[in-house]
Coordinates of C-alpha atoms in Angstrom, one line a residue:
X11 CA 6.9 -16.2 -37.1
X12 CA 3.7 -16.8 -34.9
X13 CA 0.8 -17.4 -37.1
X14 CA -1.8 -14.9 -36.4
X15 CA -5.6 -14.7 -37.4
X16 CA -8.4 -12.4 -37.4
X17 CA -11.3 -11.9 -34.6
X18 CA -13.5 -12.0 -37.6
X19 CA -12.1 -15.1 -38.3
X20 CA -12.6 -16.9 -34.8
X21 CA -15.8 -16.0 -35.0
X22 CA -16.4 -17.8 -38.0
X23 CA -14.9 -20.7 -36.7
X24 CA -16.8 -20.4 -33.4
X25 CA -20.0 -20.1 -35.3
X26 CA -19.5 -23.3 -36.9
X27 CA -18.2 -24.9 -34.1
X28 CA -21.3 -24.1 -32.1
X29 CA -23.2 -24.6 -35.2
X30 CA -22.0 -28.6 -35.6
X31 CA -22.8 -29.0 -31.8
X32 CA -25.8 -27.4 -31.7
X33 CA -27.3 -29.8 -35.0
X34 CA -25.4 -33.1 -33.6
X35 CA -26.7 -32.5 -30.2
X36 CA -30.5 -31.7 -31.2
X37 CA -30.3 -34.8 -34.2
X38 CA -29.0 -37.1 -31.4
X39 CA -31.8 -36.3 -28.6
X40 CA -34.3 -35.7 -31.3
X41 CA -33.6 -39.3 -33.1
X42 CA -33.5 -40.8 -29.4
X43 CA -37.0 -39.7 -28.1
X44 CA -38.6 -40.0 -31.3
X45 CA -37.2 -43.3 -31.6
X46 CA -38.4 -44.0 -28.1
X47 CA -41.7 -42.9 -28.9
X48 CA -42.3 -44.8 -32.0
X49 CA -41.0 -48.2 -30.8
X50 CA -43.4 -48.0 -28.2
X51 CA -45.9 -47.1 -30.3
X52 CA -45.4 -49.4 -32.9
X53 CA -45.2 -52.1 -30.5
X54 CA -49.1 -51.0 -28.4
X55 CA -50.2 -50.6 -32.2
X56 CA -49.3 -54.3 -33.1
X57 CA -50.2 -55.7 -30.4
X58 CA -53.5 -54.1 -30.6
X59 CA -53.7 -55.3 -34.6
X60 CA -52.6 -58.3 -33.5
X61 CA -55.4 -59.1 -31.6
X62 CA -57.9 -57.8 -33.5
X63 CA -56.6 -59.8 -36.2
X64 CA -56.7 -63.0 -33.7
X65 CA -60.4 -62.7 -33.0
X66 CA -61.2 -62.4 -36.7
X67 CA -59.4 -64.8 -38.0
X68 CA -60.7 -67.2 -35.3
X69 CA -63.4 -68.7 -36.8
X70 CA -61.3 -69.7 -39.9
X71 CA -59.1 -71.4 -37.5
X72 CA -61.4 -73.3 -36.0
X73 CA -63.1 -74.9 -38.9
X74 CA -59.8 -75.0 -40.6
X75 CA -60.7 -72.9 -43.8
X76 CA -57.3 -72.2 -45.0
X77 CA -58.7 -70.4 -47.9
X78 CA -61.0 -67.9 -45.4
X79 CA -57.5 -67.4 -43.6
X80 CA -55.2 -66.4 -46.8
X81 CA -58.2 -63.9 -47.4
X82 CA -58.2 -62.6 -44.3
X83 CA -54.3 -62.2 -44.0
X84 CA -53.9 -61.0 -47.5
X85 CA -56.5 -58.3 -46.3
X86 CA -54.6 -57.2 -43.3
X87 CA -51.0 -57.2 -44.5
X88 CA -52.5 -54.0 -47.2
X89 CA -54.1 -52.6 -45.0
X90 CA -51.8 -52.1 -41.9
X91 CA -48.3 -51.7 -41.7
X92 CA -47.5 -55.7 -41.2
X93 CA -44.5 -57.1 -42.9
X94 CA -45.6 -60.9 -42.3
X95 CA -48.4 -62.5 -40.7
X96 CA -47.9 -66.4 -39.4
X97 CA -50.7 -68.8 -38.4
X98 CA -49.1 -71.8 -37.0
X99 CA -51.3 -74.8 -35.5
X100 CA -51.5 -76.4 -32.0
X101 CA -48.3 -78.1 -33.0
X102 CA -46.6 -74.8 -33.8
X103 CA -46.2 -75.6 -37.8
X104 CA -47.4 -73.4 -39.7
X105 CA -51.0 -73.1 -41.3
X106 CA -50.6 -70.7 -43.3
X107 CA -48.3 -67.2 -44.0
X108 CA -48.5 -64.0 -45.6
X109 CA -45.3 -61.6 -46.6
X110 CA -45.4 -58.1 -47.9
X111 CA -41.8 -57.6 -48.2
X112 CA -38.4 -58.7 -48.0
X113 CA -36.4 -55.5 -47.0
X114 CA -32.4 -55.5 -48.1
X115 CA -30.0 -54.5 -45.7
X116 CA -28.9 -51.3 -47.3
X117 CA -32.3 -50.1 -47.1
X118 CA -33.3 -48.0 -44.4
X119 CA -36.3 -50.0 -43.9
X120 CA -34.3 -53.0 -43.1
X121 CA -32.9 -51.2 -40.2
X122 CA -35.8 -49.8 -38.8
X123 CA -37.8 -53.4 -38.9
X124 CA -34.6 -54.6 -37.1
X125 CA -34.9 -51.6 -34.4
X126 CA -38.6 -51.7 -33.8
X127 CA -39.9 -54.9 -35.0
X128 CA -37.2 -57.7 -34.0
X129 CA -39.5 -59.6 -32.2
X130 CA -42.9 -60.8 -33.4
X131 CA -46.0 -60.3 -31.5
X132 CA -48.0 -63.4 -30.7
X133 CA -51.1 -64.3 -29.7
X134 CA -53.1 -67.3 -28.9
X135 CA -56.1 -68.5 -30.8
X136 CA -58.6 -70.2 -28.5
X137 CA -62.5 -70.9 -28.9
X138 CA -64.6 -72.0 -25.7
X139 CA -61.1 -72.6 -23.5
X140 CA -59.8 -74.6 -26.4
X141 CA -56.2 -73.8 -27.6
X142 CA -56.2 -74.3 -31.7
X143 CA -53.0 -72.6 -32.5
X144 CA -51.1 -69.3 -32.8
X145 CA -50.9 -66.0 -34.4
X146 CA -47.3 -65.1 -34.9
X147 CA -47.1 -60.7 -36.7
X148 CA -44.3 -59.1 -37.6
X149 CA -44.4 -55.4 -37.9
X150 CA -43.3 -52.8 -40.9
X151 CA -41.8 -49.6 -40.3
X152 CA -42.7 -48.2 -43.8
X153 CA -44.6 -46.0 -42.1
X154 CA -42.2 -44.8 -40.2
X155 CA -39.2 -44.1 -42.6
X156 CA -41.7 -41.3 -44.0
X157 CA -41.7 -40.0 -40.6
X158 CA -37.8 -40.2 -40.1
X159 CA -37.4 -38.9 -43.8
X160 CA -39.6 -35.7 -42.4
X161 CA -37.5 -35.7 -39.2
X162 CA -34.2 -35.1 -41.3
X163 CA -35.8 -32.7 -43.8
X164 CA -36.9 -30.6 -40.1
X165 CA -33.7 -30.9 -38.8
X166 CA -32.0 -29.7 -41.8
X167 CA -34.2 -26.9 -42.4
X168 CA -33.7 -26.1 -38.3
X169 CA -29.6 -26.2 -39.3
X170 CA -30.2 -23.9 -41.9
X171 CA -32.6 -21.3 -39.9
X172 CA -30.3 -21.6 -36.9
X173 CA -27.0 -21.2 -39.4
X174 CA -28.9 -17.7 -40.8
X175 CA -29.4 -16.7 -37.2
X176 CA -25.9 -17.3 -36.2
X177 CA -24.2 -15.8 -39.1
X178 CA -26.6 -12.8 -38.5
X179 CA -25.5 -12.8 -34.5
X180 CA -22.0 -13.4 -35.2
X181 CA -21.6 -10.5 -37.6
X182 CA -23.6 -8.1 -34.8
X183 CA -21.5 -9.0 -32.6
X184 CA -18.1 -8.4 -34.7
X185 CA -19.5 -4.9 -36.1
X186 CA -20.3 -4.1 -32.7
X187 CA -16.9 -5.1 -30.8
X188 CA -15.3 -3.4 -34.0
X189 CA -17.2 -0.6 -33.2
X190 CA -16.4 -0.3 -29.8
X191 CA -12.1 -1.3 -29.9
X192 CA -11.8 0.9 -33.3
X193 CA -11.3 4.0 -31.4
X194 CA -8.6 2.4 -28.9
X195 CA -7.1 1.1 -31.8
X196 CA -7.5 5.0 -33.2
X197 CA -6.2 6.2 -30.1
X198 CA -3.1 4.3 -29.7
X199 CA -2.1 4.9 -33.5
X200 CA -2.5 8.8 -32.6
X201 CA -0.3 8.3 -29.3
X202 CA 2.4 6.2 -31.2
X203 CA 3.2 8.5 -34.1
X204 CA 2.5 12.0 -32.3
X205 CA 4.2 10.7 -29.0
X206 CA 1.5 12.8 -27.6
X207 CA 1.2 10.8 -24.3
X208 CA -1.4 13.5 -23.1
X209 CA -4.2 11.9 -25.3
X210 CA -6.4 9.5 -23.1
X211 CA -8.4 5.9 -24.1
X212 CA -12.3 7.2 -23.8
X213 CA -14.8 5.1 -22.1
X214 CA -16.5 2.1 -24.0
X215 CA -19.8 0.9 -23.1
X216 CA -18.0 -2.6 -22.7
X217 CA -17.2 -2.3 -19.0
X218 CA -14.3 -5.1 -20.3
X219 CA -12.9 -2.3 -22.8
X220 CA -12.9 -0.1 -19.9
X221 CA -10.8 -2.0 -17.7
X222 CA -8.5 -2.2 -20.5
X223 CA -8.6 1.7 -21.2
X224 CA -8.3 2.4 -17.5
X225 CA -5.0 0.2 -17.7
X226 CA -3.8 2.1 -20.9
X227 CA -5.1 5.3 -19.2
X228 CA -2.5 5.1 -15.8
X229 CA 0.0 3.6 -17.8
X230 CA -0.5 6.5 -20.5
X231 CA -0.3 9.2 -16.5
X232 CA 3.4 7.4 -15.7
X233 CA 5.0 8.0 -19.3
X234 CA 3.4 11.5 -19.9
X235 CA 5.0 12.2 -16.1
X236 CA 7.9 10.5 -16.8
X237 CA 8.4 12.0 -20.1
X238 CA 7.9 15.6 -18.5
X239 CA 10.4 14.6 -16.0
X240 CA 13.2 13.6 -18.5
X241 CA 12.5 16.8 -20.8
X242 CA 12.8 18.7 -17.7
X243 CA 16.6 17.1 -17.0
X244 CA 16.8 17.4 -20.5
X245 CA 16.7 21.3 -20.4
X246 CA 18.4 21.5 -17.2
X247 CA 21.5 19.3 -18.1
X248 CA 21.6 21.5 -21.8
X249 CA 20.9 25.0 -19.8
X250 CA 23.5 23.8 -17.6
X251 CA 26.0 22.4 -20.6
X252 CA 25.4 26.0 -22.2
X253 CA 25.6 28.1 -19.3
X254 CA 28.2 29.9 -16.8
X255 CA 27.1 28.7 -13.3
X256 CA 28.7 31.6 -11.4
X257 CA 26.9 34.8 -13.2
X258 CA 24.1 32.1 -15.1
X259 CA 25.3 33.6 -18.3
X260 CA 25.8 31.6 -22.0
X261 CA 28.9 30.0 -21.3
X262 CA 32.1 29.9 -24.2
X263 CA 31.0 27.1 -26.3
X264 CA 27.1 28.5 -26.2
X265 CA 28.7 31.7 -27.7
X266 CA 30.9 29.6 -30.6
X267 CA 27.6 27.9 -32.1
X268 CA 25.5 31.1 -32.0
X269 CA 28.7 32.8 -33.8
X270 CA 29.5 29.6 -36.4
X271 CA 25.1 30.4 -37.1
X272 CA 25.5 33.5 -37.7
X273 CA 28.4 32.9 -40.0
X274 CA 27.0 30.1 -41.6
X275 CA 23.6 32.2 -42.6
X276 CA 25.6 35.1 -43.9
X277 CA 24.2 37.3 -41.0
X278 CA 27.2 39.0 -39.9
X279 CA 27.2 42.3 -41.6
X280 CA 24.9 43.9 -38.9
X281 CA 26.6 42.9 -36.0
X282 CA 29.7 43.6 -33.2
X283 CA 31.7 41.9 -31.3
X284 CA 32.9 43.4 -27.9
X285 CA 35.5 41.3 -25.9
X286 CA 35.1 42.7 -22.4
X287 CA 38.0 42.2 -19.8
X288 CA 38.6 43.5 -16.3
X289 CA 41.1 45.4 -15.8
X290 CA 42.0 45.1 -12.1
X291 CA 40.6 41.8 -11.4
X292 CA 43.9 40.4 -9.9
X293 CA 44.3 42.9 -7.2
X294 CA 40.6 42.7 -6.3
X295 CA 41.2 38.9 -5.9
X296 CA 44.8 39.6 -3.9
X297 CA 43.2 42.3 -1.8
X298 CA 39.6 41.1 -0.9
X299 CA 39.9 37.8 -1.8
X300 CA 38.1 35.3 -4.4
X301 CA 34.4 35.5 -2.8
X302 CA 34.8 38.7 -3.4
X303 CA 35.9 38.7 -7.1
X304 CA 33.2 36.3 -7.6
X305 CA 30.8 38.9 -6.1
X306 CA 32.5 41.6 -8.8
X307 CA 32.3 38.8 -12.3
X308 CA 28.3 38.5 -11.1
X309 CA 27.8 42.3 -10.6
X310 CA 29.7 42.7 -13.9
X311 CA 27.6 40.0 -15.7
X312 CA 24.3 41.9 -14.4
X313 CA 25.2 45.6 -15.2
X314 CA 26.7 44.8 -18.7
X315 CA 23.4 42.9 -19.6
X316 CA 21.1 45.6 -18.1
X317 CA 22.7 48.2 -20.2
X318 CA 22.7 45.6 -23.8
X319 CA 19.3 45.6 -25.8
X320 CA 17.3 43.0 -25.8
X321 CA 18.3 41.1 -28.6
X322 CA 22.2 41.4 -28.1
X323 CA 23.8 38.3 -26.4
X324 CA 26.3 38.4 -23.6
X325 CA 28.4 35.5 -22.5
X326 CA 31.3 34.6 -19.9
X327 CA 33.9 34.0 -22.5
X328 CA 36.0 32.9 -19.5
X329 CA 37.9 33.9 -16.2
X330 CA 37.2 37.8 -16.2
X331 CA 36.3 38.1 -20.1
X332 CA 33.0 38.5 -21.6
X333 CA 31.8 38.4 -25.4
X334 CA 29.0 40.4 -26.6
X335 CA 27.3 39.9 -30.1
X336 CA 25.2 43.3 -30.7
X337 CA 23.0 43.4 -33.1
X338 CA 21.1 46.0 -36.4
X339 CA 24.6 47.9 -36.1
X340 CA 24.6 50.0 -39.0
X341 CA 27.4 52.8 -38.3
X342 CA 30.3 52.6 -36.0
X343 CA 28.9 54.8 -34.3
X344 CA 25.8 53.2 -32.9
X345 CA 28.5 50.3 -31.4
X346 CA 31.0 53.3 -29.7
X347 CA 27.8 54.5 -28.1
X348 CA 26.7 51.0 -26.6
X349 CA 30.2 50.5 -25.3
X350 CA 30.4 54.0 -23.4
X351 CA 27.1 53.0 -21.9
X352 CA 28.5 49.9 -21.0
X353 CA 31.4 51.2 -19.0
X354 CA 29.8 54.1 -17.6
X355 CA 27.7 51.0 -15.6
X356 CA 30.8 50.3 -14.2
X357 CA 31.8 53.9 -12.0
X358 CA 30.0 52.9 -8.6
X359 CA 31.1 50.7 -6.4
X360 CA 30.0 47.5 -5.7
X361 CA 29.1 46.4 -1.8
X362 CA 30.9 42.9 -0.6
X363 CA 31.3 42.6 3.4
X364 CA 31.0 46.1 4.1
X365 CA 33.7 47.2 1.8
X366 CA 33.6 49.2 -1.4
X367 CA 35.1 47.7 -4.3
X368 CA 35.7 49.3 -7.5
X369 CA 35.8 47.8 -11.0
X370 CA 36.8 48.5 -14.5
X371 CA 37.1 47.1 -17.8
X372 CA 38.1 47.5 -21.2
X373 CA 36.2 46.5 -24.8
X374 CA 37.9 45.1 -28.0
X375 CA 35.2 46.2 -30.7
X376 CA 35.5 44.3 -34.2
X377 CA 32.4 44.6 -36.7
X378 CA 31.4 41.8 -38.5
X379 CA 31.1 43.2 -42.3
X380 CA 34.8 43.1 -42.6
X381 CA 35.7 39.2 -41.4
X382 CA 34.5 36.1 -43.5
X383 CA 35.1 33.8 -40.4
X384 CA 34.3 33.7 -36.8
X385 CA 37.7 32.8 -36.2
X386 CA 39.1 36.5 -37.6
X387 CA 36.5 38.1 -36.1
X388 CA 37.2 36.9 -32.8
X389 CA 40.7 37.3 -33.2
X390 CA 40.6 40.9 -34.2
X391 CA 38.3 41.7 -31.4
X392 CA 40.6 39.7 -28.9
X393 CA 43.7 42.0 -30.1
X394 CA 41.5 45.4 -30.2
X395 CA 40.6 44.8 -26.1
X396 CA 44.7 44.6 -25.7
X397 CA 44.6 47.7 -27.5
X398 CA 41.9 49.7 -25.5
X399 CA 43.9 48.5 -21.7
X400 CA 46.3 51.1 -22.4
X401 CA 44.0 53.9 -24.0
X402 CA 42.1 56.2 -21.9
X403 CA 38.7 56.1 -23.2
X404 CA 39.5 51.7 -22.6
X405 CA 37.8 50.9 -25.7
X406 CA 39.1 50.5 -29.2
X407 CA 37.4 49.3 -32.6
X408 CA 38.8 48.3 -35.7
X409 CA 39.1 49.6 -38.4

């Protein structure tokens, strides 16, 4: 598995990533020019000292007072920053020498006198065009490990203001991107567990967000259309999968599951079944033809379900046969008067290519309150049609 991390996270890291660099970079250029500064400093100040030294110490020279020297060196090397002060002769031995220190290589000094003051200044010592010998200084950098010591206490206290300023930054910044992706993130949660693909990504004042939410936002147009689309072919495969496509009635199998419900819920002691067949359907076919029988099954279809109620349900059982559930029957009565409406609807003629065709059918009642399945029920109803063919009145119920 991927190993994943948090944005709060790579900002962290990016913090102290630009953190390090920021310090190293500033310490580096900081240490160089200051460095550059002070070496040349140090060098114009001991040079200057240097001579200044030379003149007064010339006189002591001359006449050889060694003792006049030592005092005059031993004065110099505590009073200026001087870590040894040589007076050699015309010869180059030396005269006399004064030492303030002996620096060890682990100390920081040692480095410094190394960096600034490898090489001595040295000056001549002459009286009336006479050369009498040489002045030979090395420098001390004492002074400036206190100013390299304050350098890295101001650079650290500069890493710790600019740390405070980035954490600071860093943690706007998150709260504010979090501020600004928490309702895309909101969003997208609502769309994936209400599938509601009409919801849309709103705009963020991050015109980066809003490219992204402008993607999610046509992406979010193409499902919702495409979505609509397949529920659409969804309702018209099931309407077509449930329904007759001749007379655009519920169809056999549409007429089993809404009988097996009504079984199932113990709803069938209000109701009727009527099994409806034509009874001269063959001839009409054999004399006018099938377009014409077809014109007969859809008149049929039309005038039995303007004369049911509202809330009965008709369906093409098959070839000429229809089923009717009627519902809120309460006396065998109300059902004999339904079915004499029904096939009064069928005395005038229908019109099919300028000829007058004549229809009638028969009804096979069976109540529901006296059958425990819909497979009796539908069986008693088929045999009480049979039943009504050959009685005048062409229905029977029963009983």
């Amino acid at each position: 598995m991927k190993t994943t991390t948090s944005l709060h996270n790579v900002f962290k890291k990016s913090q102290l990533a630009i953190l390090g660099l920021t310090f190293l970079l500033c310490s580096i250029i900081f240490v160089l020019v200051a460095s550059f500064t002070l070496s040349t400093y140090a060098k114009r100040s001991l040079t200057v000292l240097t001579k200044a030294l030379s003149e007064r110490i010339q006189p002591a020279v001359v006449f050889n007072d060694k003792a006049a020297i030592d005092k005059i060196l031993n004065n110099f090397i505590n009073e200026y920053p001087i870590r040894s002060i040589t007076v050699a002769d015309q010869t180059g031995n030396p005269i006399t020498e004064s030492i303030q220190y002996q620096s060890s290589p682990l100390q920081l000094e040692f480095i410094l006198d190394n960096l600034y003051f490898s090489k001595p200044i040295e000056v001549k010592i002459e009286h009336n065009n006479q050369y009498f010998g040489k002045l030979i200084v090395y420098g001390n950098s004492s002074s400036h490990v206190e100013f390299f010591k304050k350098i890295i206490f101001s650079l650290c206290i500069g890493f710790l203001f600019i740390f405070i300023i980035l954490h600071w930054s860093v943690n706007s910044i998150y709260k504010y991107l979090m501020h600004s992706i928490n309702p895309i993130v909101q969003t997208a949660k609502t769309i994936s567990s209400n599938k509601n693909y009409a919801l849309r990504f709103s705009d963020s004042n991050i015109s980066e967000l809003n490219e992204i939410n402008s993607v999610f936002n046509e992406l979010l147009t193409k499902i919702q259309a495409s979505n609509q689309q397949l529920q659409n072919e969804n309702q018209q495969l099931s309407y077509r999968a449930n329904h007759d496509e001749l007379t655009q009635l519920p169809n056999r199998n549409y007429f089993y599951e809404k009988l097996i419900y009504i079984f199932k819920h113990n709803l069938n002691q209000n109701i009727a079944l009527l099994f409806i067949d034509n009874n001269n359907f063959k001839e009409i076919n054999d004399k006018y033809g099938h377009l014409a029988g077809d014109a007969v099954l859809k008149e049929m279809a039309f005038r039995l379900k303007s004369n049911l109620r509202q809330n009965d349900f008709i369906a093409r059982f098959g070839g000429d046969e229809f089923a009717v559930l009627v519902n809120d029957i309460t006396h065998k009565e109300n059902v004999i008067t339904i079915c004499e409406n029904l096939l009064d609807s069928c005395k005038k003629p229908i019109i099919h290519a300028n000829q007058e065709i004549y229809f009638s059918f028969s009804i096979g009642i069976a109540l529901g309150c006296y059958f425990n399945s819909p497979e009796t029920l539908i069986i008693e109803a088929d045999s009480s049609m049979y039943k009504a063919k050959i009685l005048p009145e062409h229905w029977f119920i029963a009983s």
